[in-house]
Backbone as a printed PyTorch tensor [residue, N CA C, xyz], in Angstrom:
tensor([[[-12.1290, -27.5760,   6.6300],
         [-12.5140, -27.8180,   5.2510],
         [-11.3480, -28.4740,   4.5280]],

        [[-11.8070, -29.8100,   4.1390],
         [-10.5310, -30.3840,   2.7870],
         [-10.8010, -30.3910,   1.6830]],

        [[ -9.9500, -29.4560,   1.0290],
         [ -9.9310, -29.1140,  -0.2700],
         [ -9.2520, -30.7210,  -1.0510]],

        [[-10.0470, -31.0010,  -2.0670],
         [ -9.3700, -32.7330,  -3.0180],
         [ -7.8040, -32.2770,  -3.3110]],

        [[ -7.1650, -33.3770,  -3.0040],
         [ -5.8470, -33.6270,  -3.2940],
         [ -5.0180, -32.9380,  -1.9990]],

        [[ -5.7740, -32.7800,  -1.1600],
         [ -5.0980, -31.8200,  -0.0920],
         [ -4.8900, -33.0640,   1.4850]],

        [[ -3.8620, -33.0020,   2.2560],
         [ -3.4600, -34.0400,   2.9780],
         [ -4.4540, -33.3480,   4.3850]],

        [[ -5.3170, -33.9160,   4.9670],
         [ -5.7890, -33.2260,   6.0300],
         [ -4.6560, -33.2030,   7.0560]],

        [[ -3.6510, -33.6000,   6.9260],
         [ -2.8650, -33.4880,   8.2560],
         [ -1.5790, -32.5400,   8.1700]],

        [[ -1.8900, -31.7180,   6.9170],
         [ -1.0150, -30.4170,   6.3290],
         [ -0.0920, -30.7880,   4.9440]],

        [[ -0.0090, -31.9370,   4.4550],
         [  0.8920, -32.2620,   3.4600],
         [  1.9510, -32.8720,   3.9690]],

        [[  3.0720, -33.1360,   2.9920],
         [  3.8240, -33.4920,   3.3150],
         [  4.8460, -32.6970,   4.0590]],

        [[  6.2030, -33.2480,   4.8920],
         [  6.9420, -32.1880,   5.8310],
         [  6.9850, -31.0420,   5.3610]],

        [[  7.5690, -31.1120,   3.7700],
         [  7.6370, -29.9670,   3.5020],
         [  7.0380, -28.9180,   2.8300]],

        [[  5.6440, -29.2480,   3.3880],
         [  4.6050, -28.4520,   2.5890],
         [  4.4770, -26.4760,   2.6700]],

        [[  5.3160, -25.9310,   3.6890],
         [  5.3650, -24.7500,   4.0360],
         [  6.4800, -24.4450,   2.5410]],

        [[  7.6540, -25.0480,   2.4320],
         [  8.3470, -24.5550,   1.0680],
         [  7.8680, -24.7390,  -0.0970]],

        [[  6.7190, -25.9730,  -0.3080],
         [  5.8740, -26.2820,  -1.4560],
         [  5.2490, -24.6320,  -1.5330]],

        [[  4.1780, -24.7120,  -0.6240],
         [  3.1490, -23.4340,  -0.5590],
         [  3.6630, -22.3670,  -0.9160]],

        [[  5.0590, -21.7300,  -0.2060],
         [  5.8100, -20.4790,  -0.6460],
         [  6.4500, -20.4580,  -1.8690]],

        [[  6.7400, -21.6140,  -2.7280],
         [  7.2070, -21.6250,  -3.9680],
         [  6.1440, -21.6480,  -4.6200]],

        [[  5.0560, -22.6570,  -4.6890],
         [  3.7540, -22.1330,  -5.3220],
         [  3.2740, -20.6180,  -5.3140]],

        [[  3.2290, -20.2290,  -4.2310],
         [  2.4800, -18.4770,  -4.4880],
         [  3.6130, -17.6800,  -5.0070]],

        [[  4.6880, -18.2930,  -4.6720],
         [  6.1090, -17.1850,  -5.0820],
         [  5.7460, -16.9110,  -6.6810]],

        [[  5.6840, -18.4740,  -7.3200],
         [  5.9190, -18.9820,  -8.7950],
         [  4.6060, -18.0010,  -9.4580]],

        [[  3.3220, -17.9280,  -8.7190],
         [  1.8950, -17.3970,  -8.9480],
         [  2.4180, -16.0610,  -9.6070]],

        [[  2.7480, -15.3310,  -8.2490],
         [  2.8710, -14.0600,  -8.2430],
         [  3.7260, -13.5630,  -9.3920]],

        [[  5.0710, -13.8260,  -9.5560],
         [  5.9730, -13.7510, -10.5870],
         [  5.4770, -13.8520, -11.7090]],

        [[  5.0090, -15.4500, -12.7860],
         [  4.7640, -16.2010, -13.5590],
         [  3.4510, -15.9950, -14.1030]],

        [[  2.9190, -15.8920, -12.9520],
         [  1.2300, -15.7720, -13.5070],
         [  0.8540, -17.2550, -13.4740]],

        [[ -0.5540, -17.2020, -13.5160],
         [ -1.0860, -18.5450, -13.5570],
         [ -0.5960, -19.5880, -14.4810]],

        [[ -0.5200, -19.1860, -16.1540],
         [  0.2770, -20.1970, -16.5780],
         [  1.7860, -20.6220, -16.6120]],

        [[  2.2750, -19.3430, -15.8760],
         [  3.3700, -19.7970, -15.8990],
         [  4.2100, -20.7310, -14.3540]],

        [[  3.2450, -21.0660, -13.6990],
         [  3.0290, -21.8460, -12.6350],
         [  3.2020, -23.6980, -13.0540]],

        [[  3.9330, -23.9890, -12.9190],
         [  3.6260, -25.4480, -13.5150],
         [  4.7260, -26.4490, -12.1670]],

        [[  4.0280, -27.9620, -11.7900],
         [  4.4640, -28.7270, -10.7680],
         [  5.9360, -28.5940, -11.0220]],

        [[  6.5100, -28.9970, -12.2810],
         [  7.9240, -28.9200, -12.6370],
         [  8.9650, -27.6770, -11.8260]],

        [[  8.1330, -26.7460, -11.8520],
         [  8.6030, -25.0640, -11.6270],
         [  9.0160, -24.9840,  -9.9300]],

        [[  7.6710, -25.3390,  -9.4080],
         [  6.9750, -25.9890,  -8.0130],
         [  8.1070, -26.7820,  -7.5320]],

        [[  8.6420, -27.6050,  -8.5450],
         [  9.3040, -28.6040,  -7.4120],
         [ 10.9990, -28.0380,  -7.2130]],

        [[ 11.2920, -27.5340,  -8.3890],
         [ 12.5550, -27.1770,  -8.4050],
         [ 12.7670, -25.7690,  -7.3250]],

        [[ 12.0340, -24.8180,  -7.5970],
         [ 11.9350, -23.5740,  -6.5540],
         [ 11.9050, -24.3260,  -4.7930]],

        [[ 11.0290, -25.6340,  -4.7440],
         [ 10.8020, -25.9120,  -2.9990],
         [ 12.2170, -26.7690,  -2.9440]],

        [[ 12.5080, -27.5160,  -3.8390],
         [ 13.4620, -28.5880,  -3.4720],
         [ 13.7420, -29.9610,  -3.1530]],

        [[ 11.8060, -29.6570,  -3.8870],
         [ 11.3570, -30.7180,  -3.4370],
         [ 10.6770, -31.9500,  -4.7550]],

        [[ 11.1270, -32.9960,  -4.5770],
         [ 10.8460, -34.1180,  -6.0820],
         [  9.5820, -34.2850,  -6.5890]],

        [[  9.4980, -33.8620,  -7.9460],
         [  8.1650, -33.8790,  -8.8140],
         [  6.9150, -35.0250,  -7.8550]],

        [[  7.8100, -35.5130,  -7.8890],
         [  6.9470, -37.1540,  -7.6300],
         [  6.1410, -36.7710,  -6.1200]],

        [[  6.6450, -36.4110,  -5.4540],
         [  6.3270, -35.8060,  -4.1520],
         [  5.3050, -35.2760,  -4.5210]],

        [[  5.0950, -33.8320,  -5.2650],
         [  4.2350, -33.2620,  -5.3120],
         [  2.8570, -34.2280,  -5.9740]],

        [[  3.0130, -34.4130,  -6.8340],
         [  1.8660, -35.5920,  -7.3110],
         [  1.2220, -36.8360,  -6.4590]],

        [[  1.8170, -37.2350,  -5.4900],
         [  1.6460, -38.0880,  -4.4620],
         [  0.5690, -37.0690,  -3.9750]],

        [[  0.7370, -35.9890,  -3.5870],
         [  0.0150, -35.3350,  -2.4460],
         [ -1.2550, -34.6040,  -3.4460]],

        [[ -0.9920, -34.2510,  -4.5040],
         [ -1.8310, -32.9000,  -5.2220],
         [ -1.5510, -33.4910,  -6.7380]],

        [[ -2.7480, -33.7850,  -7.3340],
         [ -3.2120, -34.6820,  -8.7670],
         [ -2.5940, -33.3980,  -9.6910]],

        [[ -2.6720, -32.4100,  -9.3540],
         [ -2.3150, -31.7590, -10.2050],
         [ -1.9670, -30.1070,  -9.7360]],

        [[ -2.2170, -28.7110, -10.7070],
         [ -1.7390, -27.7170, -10.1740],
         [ -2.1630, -27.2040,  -9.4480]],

        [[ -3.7880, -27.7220,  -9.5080],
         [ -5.1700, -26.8520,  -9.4850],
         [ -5.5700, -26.9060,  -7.7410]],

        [[ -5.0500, -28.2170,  -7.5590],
         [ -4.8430, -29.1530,  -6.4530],
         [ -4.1570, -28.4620,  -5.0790]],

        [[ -2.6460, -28.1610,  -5.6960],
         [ -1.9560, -27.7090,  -4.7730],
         [ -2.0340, -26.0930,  -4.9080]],

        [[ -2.0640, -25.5230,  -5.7400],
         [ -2.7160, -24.0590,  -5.8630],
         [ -3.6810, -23.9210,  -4.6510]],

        [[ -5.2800, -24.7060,  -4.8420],
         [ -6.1390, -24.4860,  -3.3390],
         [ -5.3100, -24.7880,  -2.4350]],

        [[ -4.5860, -25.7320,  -1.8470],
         [ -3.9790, -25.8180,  -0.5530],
         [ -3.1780, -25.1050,  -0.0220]],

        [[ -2.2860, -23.9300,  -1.4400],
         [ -1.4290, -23.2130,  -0.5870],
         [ -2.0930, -21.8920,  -0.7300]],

        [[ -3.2050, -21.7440,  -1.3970],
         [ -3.7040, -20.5700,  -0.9540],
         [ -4.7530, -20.9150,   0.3710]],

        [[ -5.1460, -21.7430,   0.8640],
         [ -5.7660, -21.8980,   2.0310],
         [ -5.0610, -22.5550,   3.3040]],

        [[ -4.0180, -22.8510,   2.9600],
         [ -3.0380, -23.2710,   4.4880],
         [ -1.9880, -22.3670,   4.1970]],

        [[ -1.4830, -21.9960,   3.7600],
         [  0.1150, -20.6160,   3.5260],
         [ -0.2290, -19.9270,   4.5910]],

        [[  0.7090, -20.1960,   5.1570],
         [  0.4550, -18.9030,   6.3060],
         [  0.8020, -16.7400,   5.5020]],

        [[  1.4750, -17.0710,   4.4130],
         [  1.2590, -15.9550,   3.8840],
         [ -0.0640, -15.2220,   3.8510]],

        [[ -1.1830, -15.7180,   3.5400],
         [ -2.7400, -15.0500,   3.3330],
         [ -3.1680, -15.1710,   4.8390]],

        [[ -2.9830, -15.8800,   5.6290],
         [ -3.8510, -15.7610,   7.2450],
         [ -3.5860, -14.2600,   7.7480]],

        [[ -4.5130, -14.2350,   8.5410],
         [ -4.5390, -12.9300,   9.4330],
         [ -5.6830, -13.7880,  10.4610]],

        [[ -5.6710, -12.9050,  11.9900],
         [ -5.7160, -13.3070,  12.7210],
         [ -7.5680, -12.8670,  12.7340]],

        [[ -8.6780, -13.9940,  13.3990],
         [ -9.7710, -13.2020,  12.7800],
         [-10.1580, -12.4870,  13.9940]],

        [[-10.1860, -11.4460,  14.0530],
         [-10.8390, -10.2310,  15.0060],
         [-11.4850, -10.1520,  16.2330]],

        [[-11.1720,  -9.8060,  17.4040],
         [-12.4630,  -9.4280,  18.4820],
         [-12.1310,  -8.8540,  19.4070]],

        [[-12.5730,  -7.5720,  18.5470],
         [-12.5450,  -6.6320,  19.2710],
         [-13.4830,  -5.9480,  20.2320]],

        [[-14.8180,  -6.8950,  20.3760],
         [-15.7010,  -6.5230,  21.3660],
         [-17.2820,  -6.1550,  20.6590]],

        [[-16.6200,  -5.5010,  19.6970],
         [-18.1510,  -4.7760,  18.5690],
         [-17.9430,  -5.1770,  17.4050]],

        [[-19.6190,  -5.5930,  16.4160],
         [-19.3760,  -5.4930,  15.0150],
         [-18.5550,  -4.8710,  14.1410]],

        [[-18.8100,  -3.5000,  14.9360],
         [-18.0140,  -2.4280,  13.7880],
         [-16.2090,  -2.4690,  14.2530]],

        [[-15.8310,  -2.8850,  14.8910],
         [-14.5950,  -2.9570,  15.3700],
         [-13.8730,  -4.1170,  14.6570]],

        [[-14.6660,  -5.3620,  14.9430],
         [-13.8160,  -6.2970,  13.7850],
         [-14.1980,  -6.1680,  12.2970]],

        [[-15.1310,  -5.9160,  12.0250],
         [-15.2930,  -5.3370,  10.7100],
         [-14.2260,  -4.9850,   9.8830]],

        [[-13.5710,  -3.7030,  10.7490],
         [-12.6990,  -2.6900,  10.7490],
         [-11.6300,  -3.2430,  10.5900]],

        [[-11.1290,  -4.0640,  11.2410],
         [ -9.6710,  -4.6000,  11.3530],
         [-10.1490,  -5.9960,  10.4310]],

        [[-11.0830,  -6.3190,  10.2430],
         [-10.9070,  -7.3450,   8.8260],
         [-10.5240,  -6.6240,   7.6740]],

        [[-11.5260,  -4.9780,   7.5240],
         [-11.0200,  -4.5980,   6.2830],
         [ -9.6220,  -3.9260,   6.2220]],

        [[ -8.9350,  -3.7880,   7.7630],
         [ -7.5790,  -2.9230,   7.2980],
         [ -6.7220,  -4.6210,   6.9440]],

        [[ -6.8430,  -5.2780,   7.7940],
         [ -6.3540,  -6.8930,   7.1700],
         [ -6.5380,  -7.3790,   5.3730]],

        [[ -7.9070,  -7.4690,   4.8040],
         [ -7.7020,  -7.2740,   3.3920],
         [ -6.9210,  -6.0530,   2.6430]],

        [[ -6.8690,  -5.1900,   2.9470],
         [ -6.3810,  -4.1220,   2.8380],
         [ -4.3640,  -4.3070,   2.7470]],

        [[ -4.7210,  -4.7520,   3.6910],
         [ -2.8630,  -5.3480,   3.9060],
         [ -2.5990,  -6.8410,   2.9400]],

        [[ -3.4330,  -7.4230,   2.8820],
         [ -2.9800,  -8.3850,   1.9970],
         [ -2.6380,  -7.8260,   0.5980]],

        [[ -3.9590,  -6.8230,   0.0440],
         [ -3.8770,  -6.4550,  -1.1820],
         [ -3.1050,  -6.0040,  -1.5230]],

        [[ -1.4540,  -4.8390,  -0.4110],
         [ -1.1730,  -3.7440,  -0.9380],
         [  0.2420,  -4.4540,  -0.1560]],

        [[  0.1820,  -5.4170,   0.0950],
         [  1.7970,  -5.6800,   0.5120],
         [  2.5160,  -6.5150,  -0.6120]],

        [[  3.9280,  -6.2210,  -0.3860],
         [  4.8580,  -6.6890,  -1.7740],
         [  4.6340,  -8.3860,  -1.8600]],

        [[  4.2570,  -8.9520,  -0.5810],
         [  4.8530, -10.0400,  -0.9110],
         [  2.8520, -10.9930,  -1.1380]],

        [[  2.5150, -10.4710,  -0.5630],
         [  0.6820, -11.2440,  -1.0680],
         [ -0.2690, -10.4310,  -2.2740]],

        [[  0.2000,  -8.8680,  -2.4730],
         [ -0.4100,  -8.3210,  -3.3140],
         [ -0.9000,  -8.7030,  -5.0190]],

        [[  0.6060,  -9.2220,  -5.1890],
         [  0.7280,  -9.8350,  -6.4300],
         [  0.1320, -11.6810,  -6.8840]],

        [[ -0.1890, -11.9680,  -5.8890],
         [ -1.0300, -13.6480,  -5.6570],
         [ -2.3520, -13.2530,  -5.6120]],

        [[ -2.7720, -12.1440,  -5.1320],
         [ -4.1110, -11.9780,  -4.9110],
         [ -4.5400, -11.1510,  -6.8210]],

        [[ -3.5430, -10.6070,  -7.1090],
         [ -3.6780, -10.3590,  -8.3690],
         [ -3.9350, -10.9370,  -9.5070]],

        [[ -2.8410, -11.8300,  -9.3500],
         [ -2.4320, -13.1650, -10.0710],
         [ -3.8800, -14.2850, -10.5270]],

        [[ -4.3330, -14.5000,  -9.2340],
         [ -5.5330, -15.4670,  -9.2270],
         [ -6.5990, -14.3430,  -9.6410]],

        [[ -6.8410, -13.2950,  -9.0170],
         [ -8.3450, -12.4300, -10.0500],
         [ -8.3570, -12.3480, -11.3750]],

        [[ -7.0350, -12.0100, -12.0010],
         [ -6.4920, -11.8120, -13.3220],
         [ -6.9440, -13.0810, -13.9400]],

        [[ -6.4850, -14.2360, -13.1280],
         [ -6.5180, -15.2240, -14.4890],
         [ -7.9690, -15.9760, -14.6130]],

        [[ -8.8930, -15.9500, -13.3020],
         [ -9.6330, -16.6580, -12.8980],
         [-10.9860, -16.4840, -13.9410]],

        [[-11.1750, -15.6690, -14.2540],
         [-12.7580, -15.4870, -15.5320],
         [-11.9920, -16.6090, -16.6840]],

        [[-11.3640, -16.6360, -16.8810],
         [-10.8140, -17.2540, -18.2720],
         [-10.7780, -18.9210, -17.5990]],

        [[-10.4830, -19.1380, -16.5740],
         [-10.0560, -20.7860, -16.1390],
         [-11.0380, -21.0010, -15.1350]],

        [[-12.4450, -21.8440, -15.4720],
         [-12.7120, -22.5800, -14.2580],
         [-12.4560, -22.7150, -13.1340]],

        [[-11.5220, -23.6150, -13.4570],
         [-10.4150, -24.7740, -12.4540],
         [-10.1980, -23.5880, -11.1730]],

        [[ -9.4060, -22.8100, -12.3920],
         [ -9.2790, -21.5320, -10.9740],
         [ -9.9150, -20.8390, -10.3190]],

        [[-11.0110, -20.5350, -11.1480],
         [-12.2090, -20.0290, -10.1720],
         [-12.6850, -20.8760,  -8.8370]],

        [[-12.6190, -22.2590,  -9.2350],
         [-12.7440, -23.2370,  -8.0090],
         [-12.1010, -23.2450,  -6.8610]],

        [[-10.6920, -22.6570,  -7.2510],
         [ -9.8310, -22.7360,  -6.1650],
         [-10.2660, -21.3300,  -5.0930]],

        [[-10.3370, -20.2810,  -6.2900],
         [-10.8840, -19.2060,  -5.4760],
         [-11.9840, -19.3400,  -4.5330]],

        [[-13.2010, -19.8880,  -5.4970],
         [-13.8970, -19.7070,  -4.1640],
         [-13.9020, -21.0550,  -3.2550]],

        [[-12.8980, -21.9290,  -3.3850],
         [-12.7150, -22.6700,  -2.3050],
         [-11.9300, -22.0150,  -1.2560]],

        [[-10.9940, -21.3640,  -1.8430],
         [-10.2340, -20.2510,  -0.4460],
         [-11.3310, -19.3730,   0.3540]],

        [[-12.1650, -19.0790,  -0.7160],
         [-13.2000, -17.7830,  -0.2290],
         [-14.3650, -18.2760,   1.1750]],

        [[-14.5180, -20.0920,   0.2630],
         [-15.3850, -20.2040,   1.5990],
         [-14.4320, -21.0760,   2.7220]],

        [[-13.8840, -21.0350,   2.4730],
         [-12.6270, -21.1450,   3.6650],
         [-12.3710, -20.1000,   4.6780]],

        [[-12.4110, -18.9460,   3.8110],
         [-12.3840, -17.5100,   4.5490],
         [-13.4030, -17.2510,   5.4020]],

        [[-14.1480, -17.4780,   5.1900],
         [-15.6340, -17.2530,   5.5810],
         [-16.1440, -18.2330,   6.6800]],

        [[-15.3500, -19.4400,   6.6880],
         [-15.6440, -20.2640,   7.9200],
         [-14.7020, -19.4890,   8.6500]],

        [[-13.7970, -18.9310,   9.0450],
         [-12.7310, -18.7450,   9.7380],
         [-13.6370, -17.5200,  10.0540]],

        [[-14.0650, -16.7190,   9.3650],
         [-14.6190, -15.0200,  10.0660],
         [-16.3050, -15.6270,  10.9250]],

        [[-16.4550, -16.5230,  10.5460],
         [-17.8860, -16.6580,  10.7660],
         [-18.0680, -16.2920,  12.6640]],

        [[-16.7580, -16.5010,  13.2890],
         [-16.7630, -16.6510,  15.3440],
         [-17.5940, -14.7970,  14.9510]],

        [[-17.0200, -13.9390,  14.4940],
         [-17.4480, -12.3150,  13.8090],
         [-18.4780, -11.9230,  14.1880]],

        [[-19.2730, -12.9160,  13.1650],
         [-20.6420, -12.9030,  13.1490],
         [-21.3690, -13.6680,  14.3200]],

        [[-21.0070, -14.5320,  14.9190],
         [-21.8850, -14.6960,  16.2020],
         [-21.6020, -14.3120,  17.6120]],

        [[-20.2080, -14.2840,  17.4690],
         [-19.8870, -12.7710,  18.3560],
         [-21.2460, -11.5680,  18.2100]],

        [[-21.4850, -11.1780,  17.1240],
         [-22.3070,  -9.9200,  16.9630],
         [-23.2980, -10.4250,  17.1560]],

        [[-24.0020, -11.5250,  16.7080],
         [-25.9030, -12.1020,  17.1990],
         [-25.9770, -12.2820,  18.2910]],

        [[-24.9520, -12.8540,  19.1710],
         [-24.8470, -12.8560,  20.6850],
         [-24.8210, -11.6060,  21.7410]],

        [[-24.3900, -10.2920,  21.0870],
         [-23.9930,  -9.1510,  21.5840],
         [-25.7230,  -8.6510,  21.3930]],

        [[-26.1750,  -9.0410,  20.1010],
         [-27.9050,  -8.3460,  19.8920],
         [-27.0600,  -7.5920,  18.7500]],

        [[-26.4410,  -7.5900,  18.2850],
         [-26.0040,  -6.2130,  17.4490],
         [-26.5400,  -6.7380,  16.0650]],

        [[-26.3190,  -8.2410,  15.2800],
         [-26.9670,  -8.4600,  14.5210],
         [-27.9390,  -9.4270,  14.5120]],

        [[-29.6310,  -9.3620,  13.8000],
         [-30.0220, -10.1830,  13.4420],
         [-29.5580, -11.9330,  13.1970]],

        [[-30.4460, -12.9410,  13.6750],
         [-30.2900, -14.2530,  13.2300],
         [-30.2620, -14.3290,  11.7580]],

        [[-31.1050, -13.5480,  11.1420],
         [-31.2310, -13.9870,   9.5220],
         [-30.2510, -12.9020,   8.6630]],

        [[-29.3700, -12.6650,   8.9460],
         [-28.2920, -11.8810,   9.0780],
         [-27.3850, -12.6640,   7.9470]],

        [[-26.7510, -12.1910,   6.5260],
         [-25.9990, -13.0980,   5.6610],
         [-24.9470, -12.8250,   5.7060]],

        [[-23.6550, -13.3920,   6.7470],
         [-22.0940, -12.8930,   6.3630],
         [-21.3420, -12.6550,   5.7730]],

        [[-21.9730, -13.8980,   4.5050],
         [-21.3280, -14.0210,   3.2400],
         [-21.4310, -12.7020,   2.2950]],

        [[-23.0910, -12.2640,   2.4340],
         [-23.2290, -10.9720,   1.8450],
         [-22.5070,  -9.5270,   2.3050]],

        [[-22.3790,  -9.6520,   3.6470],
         [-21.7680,  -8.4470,   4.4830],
         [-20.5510,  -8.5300,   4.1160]],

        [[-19.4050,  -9.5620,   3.8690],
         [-18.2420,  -9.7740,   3.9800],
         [-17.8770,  -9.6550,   1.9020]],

        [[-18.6520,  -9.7420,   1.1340],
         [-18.8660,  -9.8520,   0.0080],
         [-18.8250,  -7.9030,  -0.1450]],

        [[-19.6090,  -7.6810,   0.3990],
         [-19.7730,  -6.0530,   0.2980],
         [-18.8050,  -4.9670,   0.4950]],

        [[-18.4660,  -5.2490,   1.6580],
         [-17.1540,  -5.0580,   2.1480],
         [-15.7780,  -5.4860,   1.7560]],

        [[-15.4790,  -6.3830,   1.7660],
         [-14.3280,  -7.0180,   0.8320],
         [-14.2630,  -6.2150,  -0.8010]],

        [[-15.3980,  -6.8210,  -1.4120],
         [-15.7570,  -6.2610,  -2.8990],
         [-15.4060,  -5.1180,  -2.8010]],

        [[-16.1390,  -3.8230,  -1.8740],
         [-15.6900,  -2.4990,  -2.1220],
         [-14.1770,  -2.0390,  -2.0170]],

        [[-13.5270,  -3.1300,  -1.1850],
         [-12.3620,  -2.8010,  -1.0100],
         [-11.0820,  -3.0400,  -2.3100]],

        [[-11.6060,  -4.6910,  -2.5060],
         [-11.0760,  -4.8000,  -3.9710],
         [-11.5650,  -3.9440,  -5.1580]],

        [[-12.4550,  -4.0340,  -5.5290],
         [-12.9210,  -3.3150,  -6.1080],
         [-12.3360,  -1.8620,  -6.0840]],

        [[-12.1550,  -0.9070,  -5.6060],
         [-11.2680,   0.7820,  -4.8090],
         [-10.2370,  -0.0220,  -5.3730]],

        [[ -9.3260,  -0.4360,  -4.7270],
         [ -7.6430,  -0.6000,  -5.0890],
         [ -7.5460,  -1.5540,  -6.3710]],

        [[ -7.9450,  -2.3790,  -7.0140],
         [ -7.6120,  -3.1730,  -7.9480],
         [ -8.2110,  -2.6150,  -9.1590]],

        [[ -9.4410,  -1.9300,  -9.2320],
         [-10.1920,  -1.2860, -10.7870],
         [-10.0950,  -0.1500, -10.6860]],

        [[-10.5670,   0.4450,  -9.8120],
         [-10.5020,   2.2800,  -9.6130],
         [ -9.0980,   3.0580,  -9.6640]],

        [[ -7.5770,   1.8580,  -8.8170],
         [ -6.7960,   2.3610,  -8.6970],
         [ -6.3890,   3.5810,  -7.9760]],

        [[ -7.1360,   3.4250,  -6.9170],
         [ -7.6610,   4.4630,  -5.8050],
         [ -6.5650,   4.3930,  -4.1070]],

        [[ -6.2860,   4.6430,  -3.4730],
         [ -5.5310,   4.3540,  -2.1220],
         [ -6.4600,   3.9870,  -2.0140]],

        [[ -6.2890,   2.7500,  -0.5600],
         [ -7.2360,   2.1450,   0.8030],
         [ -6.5590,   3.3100,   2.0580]],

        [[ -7.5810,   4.2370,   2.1860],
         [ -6.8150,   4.9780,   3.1020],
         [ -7.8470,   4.6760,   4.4190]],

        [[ -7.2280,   4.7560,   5.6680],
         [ -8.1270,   4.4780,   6.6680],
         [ -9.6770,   5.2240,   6.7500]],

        [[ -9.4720,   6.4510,   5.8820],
         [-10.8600,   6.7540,   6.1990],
         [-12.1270,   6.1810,   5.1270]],

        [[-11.0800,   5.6940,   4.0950],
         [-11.5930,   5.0630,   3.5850],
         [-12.4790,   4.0610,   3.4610]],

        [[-11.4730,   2.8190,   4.4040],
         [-12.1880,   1.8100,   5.1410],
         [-12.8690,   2.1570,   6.1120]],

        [[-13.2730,   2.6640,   6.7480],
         [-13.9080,   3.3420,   8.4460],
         [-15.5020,   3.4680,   7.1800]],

        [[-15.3150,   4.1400,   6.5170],
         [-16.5050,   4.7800,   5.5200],
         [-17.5340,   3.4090,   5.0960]],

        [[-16.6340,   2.9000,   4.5710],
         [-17.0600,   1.6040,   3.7720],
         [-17.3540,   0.5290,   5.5600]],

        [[-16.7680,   0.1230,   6.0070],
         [-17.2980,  -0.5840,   7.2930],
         [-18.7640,   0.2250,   7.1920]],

        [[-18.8410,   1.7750,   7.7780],
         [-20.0830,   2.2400,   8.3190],
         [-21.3450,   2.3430,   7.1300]],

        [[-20.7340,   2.1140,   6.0230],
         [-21.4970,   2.1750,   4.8510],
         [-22.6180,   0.3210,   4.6940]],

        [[-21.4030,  -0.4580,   5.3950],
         [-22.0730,  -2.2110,   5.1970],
         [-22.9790,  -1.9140,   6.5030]],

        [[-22.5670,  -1.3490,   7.6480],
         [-22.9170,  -2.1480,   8.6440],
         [-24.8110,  -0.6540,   8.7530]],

        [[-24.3710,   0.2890,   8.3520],
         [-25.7880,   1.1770,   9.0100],
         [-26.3650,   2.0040,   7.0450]],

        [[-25.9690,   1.1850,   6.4080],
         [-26.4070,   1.5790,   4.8960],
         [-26.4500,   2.8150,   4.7330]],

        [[-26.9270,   3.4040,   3.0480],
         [-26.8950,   4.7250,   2.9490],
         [-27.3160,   5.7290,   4.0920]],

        [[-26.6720,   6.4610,   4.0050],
         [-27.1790,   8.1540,   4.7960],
         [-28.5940,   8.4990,   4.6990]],

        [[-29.5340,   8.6990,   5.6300],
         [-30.9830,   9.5400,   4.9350],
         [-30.7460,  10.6970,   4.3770]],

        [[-31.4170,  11.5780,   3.4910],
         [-31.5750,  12.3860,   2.8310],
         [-31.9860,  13.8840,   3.9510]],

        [[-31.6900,  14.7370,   4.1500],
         [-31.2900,  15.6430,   5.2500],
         [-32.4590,  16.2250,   4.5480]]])
């Protein structure tokens, strides 16, 4: 997937110090306080550079939240639905609650109802995410475990959501039994009534 203003062949050389000064600047600064000027002086790298590659903030914001190797995790297969499930949600789980991605993932929810632009970027990362988990899901239609008419986006929406949702509004731990609960909660729905 190419996100506009984004180099399909990774940016320029030094696009790994662009990306880490961008999310660095995020996390710290907050969305407005993110600006190319900020960007270039933190990487080391000349205004002009950045504008060559990315029209603007909004630009290079999607690219380093979807190529940074900071946000990747590796996508799952562990053999069963409920197994990568599992290790996707202890993986969100680790993004949300570690020092150095917790505060980017903050950063962009916080500012994103108020700015478009940014909402765009989000869910351009999001369906970025979602091509990358999708091997998950046909891993599991191939196994028989899920349905063809089966929505990932919704399963991964449910799951994810509950997870953000617990640690970012509730202010709750992600404790493993936590996640184990919530996996068995997406994948076999409420409990029957005893």
């Amino acid at each position: 997937m190419t996100t506009p203003g984004r180099r399909s062949a990774g940016g320029p050389r030094q696009a790994g110090a662009i990306y880490g000064a961008t999310l660095e600047l995020l996390a710290a600064k907050g969305y407005d306080g993110l600006t190319m000027e900020a960007v270039a002086e933190r990487s080391g790298v000349n205004k002009t550079t950045l504008y060559r590659w990315w029209p603007a903030k909004d630009a290079l914001l999607a690219a380093a939240l979807t190529d940074s190797d900071l946000l990747a995790f590796p996508v799952p297969d562990t053999g069963s639905l409920r197994g990568d499930l599992l290790a996707l949600a202890h993986a969100i789980a680790g993004l949300l609650t570690d020092a150095a991605t917790g505060p980017v993932a903050t950063a962009v929810l916080a500012a994103a109802p108020a700015r478009p632009q940014l909402a765009a970027v989000g869910a351009s990362f999001f369906a970025d995410r979602l091509c990358r988990e999708q091997p998950v899901f046909q891993r599991a239609m191939d196994r028989g475990e899920l349905g063809r008419a089966c929505d990932p986006a919704a399963i991964m929406d449910l799951l994810a959501g509950a997870i953000w949702f617990r640690l970012l509004l509730r202010g709750q731990p992600l404790t493993p039994e936590y996640l184990s609960g919530a996996v068995d909660l997406v994948i076999d729905g409420l409990p029957a009534a005893d």
